XYZ file of C-alpha atoms in Angstrom:
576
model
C -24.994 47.888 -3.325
C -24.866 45.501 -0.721
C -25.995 42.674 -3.556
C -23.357 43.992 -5.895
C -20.123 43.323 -3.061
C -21.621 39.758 -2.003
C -22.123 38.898 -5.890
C -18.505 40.270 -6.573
C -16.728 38.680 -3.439
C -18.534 35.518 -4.269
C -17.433 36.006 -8.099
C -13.765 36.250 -6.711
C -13.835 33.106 -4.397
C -15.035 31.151 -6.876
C -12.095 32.638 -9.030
C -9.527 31.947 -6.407
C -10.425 28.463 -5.583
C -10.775 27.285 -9.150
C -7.202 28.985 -9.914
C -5.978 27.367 -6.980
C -7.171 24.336 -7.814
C -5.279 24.117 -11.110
C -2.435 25.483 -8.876
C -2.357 22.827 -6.907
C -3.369 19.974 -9.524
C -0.748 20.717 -11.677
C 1.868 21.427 -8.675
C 1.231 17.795 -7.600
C 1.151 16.487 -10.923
C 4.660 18.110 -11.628
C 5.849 16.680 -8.141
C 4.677 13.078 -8.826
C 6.565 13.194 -12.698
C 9.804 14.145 -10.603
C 9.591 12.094 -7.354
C 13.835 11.902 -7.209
C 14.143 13.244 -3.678
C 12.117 13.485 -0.539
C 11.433 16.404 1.435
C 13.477 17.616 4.528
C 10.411 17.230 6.699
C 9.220 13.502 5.491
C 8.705 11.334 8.146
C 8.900 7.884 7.364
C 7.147 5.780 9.072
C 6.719 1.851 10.119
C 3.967 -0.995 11.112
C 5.298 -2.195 14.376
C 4.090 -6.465 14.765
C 1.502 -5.179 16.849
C -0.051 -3.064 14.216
C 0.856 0.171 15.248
C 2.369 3.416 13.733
C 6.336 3.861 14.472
C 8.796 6.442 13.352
C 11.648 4.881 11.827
C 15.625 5.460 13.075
C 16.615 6.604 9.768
C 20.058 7.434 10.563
C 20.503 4.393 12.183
C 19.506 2.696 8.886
C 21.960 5.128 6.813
C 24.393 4.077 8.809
C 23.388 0.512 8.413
C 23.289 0.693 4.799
C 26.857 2.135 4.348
C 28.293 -0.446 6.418
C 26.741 -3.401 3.829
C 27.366 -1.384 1.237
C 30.924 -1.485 1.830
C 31.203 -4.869 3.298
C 28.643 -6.944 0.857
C 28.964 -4.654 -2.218
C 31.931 -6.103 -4.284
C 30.985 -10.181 -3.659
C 27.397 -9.198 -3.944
C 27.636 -7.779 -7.796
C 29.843 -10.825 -9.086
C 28.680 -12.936 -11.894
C 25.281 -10.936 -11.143
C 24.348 -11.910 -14.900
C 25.127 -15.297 -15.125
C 22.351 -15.869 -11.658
C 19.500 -17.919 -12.549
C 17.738 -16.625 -9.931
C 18.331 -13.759 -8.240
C 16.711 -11.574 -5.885
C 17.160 -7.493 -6.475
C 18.338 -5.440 -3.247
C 17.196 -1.674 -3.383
C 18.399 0.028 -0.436
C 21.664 1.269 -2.016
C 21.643 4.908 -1.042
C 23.709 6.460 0.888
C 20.872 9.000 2.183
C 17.126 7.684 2.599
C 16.129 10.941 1.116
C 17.050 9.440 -2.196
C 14.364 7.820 -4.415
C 14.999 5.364 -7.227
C 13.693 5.568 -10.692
C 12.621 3.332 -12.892
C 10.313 2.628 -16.346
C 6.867 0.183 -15.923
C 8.231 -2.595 -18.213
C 4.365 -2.892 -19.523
C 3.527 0.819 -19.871
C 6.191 2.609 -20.402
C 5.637 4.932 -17.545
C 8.358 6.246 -15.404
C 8.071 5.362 -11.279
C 10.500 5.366 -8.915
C 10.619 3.753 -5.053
C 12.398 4.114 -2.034
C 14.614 1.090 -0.922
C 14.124 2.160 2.771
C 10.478 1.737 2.848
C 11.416 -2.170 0.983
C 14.319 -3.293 0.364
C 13.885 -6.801 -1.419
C 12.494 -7.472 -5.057
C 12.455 -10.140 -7.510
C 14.991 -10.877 -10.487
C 13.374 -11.233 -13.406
C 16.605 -10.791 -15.882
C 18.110 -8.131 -17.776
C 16.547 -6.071 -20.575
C 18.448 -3.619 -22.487
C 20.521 -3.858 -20.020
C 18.896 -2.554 -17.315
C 17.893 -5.429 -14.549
C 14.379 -6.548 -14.566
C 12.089 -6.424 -11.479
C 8.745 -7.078 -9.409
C 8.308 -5.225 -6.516
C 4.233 -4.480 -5.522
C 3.203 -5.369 -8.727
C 4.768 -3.692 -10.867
C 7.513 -5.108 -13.633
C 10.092 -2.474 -14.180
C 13.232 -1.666 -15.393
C 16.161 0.168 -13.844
C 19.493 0.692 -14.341
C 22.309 -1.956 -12.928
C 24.092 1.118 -11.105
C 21.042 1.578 -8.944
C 20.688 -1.740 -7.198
C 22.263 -4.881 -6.333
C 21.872 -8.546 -7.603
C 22.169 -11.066 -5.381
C 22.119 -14.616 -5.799
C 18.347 -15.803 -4.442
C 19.985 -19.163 -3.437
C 21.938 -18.140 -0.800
C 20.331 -16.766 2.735
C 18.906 -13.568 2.459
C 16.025 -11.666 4.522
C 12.943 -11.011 2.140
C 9.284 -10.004 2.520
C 6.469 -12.474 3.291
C 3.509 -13.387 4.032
C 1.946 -15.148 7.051
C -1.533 -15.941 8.668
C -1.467 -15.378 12.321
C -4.769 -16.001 14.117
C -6.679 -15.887 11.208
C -5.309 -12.646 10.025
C -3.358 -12.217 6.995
C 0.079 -10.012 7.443
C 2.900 -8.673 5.191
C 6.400 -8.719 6.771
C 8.349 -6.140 4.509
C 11.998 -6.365 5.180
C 14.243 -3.186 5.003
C 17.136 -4.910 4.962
C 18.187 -8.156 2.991
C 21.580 -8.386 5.603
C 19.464 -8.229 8.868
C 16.366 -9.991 9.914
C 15.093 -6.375 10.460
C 11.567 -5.550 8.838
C 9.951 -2.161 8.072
C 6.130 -3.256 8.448
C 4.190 -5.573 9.492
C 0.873 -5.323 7.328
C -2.547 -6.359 8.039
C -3.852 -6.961 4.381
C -6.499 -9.668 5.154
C -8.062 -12.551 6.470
C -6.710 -16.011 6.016
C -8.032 -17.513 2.701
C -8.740 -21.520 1.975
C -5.631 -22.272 0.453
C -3.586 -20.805 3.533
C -2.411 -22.064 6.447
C -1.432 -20.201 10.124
C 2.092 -19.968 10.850
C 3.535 -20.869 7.148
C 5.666 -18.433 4.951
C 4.203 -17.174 1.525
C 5.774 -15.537 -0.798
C 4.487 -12.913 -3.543
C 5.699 -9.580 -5.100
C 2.054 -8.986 -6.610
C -0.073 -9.885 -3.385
C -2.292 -11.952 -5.309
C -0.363 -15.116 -5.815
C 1.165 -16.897 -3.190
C 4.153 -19.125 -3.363
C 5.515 -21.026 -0.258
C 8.889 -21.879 -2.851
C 10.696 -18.393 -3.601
C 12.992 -20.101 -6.148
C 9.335 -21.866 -7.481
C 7.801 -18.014 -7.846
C 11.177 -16.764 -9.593
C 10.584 -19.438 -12.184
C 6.806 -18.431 -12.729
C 7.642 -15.433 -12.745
C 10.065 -15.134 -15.836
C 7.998 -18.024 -17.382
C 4.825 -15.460 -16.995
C 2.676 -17.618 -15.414
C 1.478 -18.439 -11.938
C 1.058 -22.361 -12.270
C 2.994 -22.836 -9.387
C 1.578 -20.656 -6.875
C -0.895 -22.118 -4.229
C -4.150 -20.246 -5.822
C -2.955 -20.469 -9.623
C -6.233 -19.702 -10.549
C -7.736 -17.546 -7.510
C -6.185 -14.827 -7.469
C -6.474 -12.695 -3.630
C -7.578 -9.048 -4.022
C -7.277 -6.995 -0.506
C -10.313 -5.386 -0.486
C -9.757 -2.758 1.135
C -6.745 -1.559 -1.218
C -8.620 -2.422 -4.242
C -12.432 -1.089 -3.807
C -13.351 1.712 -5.420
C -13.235 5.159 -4.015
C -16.588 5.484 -5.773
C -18.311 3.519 -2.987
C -19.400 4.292 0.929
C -18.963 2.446 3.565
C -21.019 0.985 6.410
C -19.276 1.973 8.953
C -20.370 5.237 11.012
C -18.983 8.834 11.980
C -19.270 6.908 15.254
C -17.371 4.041 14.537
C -14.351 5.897 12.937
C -14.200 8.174 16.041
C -14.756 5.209 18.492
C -11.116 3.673 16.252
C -9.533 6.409 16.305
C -10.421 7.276 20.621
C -9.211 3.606 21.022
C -5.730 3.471 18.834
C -4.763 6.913 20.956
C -6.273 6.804 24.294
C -5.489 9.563 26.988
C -3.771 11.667 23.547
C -7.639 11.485 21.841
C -8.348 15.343 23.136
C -8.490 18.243 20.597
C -4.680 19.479 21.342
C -3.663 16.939 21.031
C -5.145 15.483 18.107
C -6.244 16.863 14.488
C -8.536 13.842 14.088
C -10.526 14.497 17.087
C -14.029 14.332 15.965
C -13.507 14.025 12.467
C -15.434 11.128 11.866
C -18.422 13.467 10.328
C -16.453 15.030 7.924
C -15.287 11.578 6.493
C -18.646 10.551 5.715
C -20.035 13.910 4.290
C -17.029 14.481 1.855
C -17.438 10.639 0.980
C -21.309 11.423 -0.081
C -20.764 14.471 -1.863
C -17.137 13.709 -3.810
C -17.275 9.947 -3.723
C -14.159 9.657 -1.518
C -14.909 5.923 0.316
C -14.374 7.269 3.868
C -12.169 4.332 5.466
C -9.974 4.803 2.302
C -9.717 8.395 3.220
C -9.108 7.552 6.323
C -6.692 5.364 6.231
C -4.215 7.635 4.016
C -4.778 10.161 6.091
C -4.207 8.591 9.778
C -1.030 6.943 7.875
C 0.357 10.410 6.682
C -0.466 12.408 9.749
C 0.186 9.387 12.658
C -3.566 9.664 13.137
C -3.544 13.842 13.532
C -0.927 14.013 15.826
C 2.904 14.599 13.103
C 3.800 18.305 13.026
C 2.416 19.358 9.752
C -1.234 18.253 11.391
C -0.613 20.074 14.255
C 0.660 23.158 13.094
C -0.850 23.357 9.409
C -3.865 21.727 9.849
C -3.150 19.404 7.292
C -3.467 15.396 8.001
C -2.548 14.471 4.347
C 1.143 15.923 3.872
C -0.544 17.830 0.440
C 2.581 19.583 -0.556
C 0.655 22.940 -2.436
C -0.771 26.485 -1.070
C -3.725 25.468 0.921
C -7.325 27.225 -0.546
C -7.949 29.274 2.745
C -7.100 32.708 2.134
C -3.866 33.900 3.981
C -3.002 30.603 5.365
C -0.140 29.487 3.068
C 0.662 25.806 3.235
C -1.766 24.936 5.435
C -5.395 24.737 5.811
C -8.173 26.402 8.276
C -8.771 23.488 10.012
C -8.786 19.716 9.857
C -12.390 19.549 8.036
C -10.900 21.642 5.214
C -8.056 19.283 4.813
C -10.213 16.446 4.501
C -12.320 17.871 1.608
C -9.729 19.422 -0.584
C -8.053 15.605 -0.550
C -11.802 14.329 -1.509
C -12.478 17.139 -3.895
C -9.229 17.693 -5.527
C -7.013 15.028 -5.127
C -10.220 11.700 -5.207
C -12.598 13.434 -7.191
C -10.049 14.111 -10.211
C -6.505 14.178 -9.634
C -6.942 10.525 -9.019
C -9.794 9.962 -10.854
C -10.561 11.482 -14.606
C -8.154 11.132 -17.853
C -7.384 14.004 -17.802
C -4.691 13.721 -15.248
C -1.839 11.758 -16.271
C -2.119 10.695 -12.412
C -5.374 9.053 -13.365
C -4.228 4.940 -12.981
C -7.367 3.950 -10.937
C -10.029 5.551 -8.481
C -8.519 3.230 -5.474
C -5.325 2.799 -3.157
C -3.772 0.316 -5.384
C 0.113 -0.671 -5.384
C 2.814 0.116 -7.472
C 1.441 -1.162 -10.797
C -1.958 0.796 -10.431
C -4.357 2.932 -8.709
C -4.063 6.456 -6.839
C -0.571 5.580 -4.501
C 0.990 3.953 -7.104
C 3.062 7.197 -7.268
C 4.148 7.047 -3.528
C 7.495 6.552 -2.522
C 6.744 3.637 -0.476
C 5.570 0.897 -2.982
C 3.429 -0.756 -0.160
C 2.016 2.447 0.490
C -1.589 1.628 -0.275
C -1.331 -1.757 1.801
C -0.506 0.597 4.842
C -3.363 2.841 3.695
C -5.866 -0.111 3.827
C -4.332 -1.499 7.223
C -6.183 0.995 8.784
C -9.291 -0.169 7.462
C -8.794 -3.278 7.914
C -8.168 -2.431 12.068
C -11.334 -0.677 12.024
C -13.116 -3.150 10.506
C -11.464 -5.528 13.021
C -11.802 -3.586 16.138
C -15.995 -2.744 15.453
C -17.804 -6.112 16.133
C -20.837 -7.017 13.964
C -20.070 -4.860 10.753
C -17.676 -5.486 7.756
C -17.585 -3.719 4.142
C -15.591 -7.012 2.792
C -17.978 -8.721 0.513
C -20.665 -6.608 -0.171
C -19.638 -4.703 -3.495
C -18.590 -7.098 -6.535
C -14.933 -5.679 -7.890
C -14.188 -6.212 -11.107
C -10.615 -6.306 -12.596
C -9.745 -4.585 -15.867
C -6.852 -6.545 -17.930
C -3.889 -5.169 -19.643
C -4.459 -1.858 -22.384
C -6.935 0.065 -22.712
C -10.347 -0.161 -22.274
C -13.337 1.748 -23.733
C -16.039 3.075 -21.221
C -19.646 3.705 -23.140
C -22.680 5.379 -22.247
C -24.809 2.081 -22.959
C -24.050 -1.191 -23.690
C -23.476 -1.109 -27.318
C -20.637 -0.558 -29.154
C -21.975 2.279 -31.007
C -23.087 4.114 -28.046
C -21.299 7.066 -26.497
C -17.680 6.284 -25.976
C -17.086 8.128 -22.171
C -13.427 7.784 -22.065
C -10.931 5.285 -22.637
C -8.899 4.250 -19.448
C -5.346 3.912 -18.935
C -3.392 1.002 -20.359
C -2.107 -0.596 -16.807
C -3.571 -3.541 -15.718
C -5.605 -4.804 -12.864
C -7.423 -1.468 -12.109
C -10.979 -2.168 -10.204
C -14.577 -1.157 -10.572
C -17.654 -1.893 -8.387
C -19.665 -4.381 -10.461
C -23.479 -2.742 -10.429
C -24.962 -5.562 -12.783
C -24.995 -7.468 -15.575
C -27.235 -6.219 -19.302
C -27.214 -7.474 -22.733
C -25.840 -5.624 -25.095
C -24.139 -5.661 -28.322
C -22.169 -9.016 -29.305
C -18.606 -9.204 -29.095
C -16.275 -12.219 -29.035
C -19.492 -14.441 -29.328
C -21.006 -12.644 -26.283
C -23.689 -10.053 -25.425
C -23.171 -9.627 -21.615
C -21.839 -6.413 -20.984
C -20.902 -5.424 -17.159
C -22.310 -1.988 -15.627
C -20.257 -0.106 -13.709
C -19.751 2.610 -10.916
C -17.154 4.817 -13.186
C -13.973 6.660 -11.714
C -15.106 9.755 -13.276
C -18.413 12.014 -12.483
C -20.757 12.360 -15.610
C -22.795 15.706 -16.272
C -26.407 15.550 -15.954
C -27.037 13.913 -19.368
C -24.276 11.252 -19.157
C -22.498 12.055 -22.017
C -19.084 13.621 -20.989
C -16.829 13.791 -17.760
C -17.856 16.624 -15.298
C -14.924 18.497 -14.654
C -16.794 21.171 -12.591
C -15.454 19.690 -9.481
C -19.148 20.643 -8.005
C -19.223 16.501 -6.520
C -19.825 12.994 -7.689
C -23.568 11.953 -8.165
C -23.477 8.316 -7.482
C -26.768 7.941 -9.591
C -25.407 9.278 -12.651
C -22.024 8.289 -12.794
C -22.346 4.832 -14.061
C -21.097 3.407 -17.654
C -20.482 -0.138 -19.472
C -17.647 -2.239 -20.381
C -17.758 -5.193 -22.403
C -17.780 -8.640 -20.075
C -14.640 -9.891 -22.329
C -12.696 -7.065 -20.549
C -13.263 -7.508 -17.174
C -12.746 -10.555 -14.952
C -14.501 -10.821 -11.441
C -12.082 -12.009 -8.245
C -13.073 -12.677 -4.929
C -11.674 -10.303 -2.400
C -11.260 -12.057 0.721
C -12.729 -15.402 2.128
C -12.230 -16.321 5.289
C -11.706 -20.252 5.829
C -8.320 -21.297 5.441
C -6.471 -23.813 7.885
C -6.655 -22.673 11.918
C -6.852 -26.046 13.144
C -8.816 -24.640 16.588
C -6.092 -22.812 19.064
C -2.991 -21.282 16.615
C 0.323 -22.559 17.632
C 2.980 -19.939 18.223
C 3.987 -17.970 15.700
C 7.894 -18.198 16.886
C 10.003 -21.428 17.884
C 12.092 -21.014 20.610
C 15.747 -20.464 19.508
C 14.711 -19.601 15.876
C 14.974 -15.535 16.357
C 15.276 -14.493 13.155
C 11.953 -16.836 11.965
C 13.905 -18.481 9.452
C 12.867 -21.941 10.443
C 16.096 -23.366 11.607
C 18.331 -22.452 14.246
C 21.574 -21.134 13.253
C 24.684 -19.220 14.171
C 22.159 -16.102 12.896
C 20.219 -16.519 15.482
C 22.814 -16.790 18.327
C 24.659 -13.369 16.661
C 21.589 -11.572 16.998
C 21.265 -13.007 20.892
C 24.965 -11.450 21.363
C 24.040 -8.115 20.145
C 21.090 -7.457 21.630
C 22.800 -8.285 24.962
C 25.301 -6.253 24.128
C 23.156 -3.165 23.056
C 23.896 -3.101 19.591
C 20.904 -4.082 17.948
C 17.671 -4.766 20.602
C 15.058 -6.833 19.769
C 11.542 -6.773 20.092
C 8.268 -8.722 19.224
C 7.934 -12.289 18.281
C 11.995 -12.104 17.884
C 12.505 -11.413 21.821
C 10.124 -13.930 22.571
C 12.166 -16.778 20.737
C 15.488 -15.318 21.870
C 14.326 -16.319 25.652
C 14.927 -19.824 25.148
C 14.855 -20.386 29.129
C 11.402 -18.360 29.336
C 12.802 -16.437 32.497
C 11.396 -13.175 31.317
C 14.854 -11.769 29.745
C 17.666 -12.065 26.799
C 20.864 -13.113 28.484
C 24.183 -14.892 28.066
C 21.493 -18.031 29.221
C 19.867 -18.260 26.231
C 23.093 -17.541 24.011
C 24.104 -20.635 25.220
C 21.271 -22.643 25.185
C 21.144 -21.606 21.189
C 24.779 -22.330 20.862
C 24.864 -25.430 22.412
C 21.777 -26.548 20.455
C 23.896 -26.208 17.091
C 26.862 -27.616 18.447
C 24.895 -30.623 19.095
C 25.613 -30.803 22.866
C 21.915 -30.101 23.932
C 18.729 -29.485 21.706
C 15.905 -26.809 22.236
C 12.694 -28.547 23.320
């Protein structure tokens, strides 16, 4: 009898966590389609300049919003579509809550963003009347009413990029009327081509322009002739490797980061990621969930196990669905439990199998593909991989850039076979958008196509059954040996992911000119207006801003330095 009730309650787990897991699959899945408003409890969140997790003022920036609105709206939308160039504003809303919507110009796919998170875009034209866009990769579509045009020639704050030290960063403005930015991303080292302390711009993050009007013109040509590395394109590796890979770094060395970014707060009440490290690695190994890519979503959503949903509901992801512990609603057990229903449920094949119409790539990705591409915040998976890239920073002697080969799938889709032959077993077919990633595991001859018999083998997104002949859906794991498949060379391109090497010319020179606060390159009667208010408390600043606001170096912003900045544009006395 005793046999009989362990069979049965075993019977009825089994039940209950594979109906949940539809549950929650097809909750998500429904959630993602919709995307239109955020929840009450969202907490949106910034990249401070020194690479660290802030909350954002939101109603401040409501407020801030209504007041351009109303000021910049009407001159703003003027002759918007006679504007050669033009650069697309999408903070509009009235209420950060508010997504916006849009279609993926290439696949037809709705997407939506939030203009809080990024305000700036580029103007690519109209299309059936609905303006044309770039914004993280992705070429969309949405509808005039929704955003504002403005005229790229005149001075507006946008995103860029910038080398400092060596490191490669992402300044993403929030708003186009105020030198203001929402993050400041770590998304690599400096490449060849770059230099420290110079502006590039990009709205795919893997051509770089140091011209914005210059990119605008590639841009609607369809080409990238112009940018600095026309024909090298920069992957971040940490956004674009495969979840179906493992990392080198330890248990350890995540709970050595994670000690280090929280300090005396790095205790078990205070803290949902203390001692977590462990369960990184074993969900990695048994659902192929890379553990820094894990990681990094999950420090990101949670502010590293320490938001109110982690601390009350166990639950370091924000997974909006009934949790799978029995009797615990919303929330999970504990911590560990979190961590493997995001690797077994929401890696393993939410993100990861056909089946899903969530299925754009097994890796963080941006707007255009992979698993955040459905995010609110379109730089969501750069923030995702900025943790990485500060672990990978802050441990000495070890690095995961470099060692896998990624290889980039083109436009449409591509056919995924059992062996390399064109008759073999077709696996699946993946989904149209372009630039999704696999780890390259070698190169075979196969059948001849185009005039060439190389095919490439690859670590797949999906898990195969035993005989490698059709997805495993049995959300039992994901057997590294097994899962494996080939794709044509002709349909994949290799691209290096980061190379290290570009000019630092020995000690860096400031990253900040005295006088210049708002980093525009020229001191202006911007940069003494944004003096004025911070002495006056209306806006403070901070960072690398603050520093070249204290022209006199005495330690403090005062009616000294407005001066100094005034006089230097009034030509009575220039700033050495």
């Amino acid at each position: 009898m005793k046999s009989r009730i362990t069979v049965c309650a075993c019977t009825f787990f089994l039940l209950f966590a594979a109906v949940w897991g539809n549950q929650l699959l097809a909750a998500e899945e429904t959630s993602a389609a919709a995307g239109a408003v955020l929840p009450e409890d969202h907490i949106y969140t910034t990249i401070n300049e020194d690479g660290r997790l802030e909350i954002m003022d939101i109603e401040s920036m409501e407020e801030q919003t209504a007041q351009e609105q109303a000021m910049h709206i009407e001159d703003s939308q003027k002759d918007a579509r006679v504007l050669k160039y033009g650069v697309v504003n999408f903070r509009t809303k009235s209420s950060a809550a508010l997504n916006t919507n849009y279609v993926d110009a290439n696949t037809g796919k709705s997407g939506y963003t939030n203009g809080y998170y990024a305000a700036d875009a580029a103007f690519l034209g109209y299309e059936n009347g609905k303006v044309k866009f770039m914004l993280s990769g992705v070429v969309g579509l949405v509808n005039a009413s929704e955003v504002e045009v403005l005229d790229a020639t005149e001075d507006w704050y946008v995103s860029f990029y910038r080398c400092e030290q060596g490191v490669l960063k992402h300044y993403i403005k929030s708003s186009m009327y105020s030198n203001s930015y929402t993050s400041a991303i770590t998304v690599g080292e400096i490449q060849p081509y770059m230099k420290n302390n110079v502006y590039y711009y990009s709205y795919d993050g893997h051509y770089f322009y140091t011209d914005y009007l210059q990119m605008l013109d590639d841009y609607m040509a369809g080409t990238r002739k112009n940018a600095i590395n026309p024909n090298d394109p920069y992957y971040n590796y940490y956004q674009f490797v495969s979840n179906r890979s493992k990392t080198s770094f330890t248990a350890t060395d995540i709970n050595n980061y994670v000690k280090a970014y929280l300090g005396s707060k790095y205790t078990s009440s205070q803290t949902k990621m203390y001692e977590m490290g462990k369960y990184y690695i074993q969900y990695q190994n048994q659902y192929g969930a890379n553990a820094l890519a894990v990681f990094g979503v999950s420090a990101n959503e949670s502010a590293f196990g320490t938001s109110n949903i982690a601390m009350t509901k166990n639950n370091l992801f924000g997974h909006n669905a009934v949790d799978s512990d029995p009797g615990l609603a919303n929330g999970y057990a504990s911590a560990q439990n979190s961590i493997q229903d995001h690797a077994k449920y929401y890696v393993n094949l939410w993100y990861s199998t056909p089946k899903y119409s969530t299925y754009n790539g097994s890796f963080l990705g941006d707007k255009s593909t992979g698993m955040l591409s459905y995010a609110s915040d379109p730089y969501w998976g750069e923030k995702a991989a900025h943790w990485a890239w500060k672990l990978d920073l802050y441990t000495s002697g070890k690095s995961d850039v470099g060692k896998l080969t990624l290889v980039f799938k083109k436009s449409g889709g591509v056919n995924v076979r059992k062996e390399a032959s064109t008759s073999s077993t077709l696996l699946y077919t993946t989904p149209a958008n372009e630039n999704m990633s696999f780890v390259l595991l070698g190169e075979v001859k196969g059948t001849t196509v185009s005039g060439s018999n190389v095919w490439y083998k690859v670590q797949l997104d999906t898990p195969l059954n035993s005989e490698r002949t059709a997805i495993d859906y049995s959300r039992t794991g994901y057997d590294f040996s097994r899962s494996y498949g080939y794709i044509h060379s002709s349909l994949l391109s290799k691209a290096k992911t980061s190379e290290s090497g570009g000019s630092q010319g020995g000690t860096p020179t400031p990253v900040y000119k005295k006088g210049d606060v708002n980093n525009d390159g020229k001191i202006s009667s911007l940069d003494y207006v944004l003096v004025k208010n911070h002495i006056l408390s209306i806006k403070k600043l901070s960072g690398a801003s603050a520093t070249a606001a204290d022209v006199n170096k005495d330690g403090k912003i005062s009616s000294l330095d407005y001066v100094l900045i005034k006089n230097d544009i009034l030509g009575i006395s220039k700033i050495n």
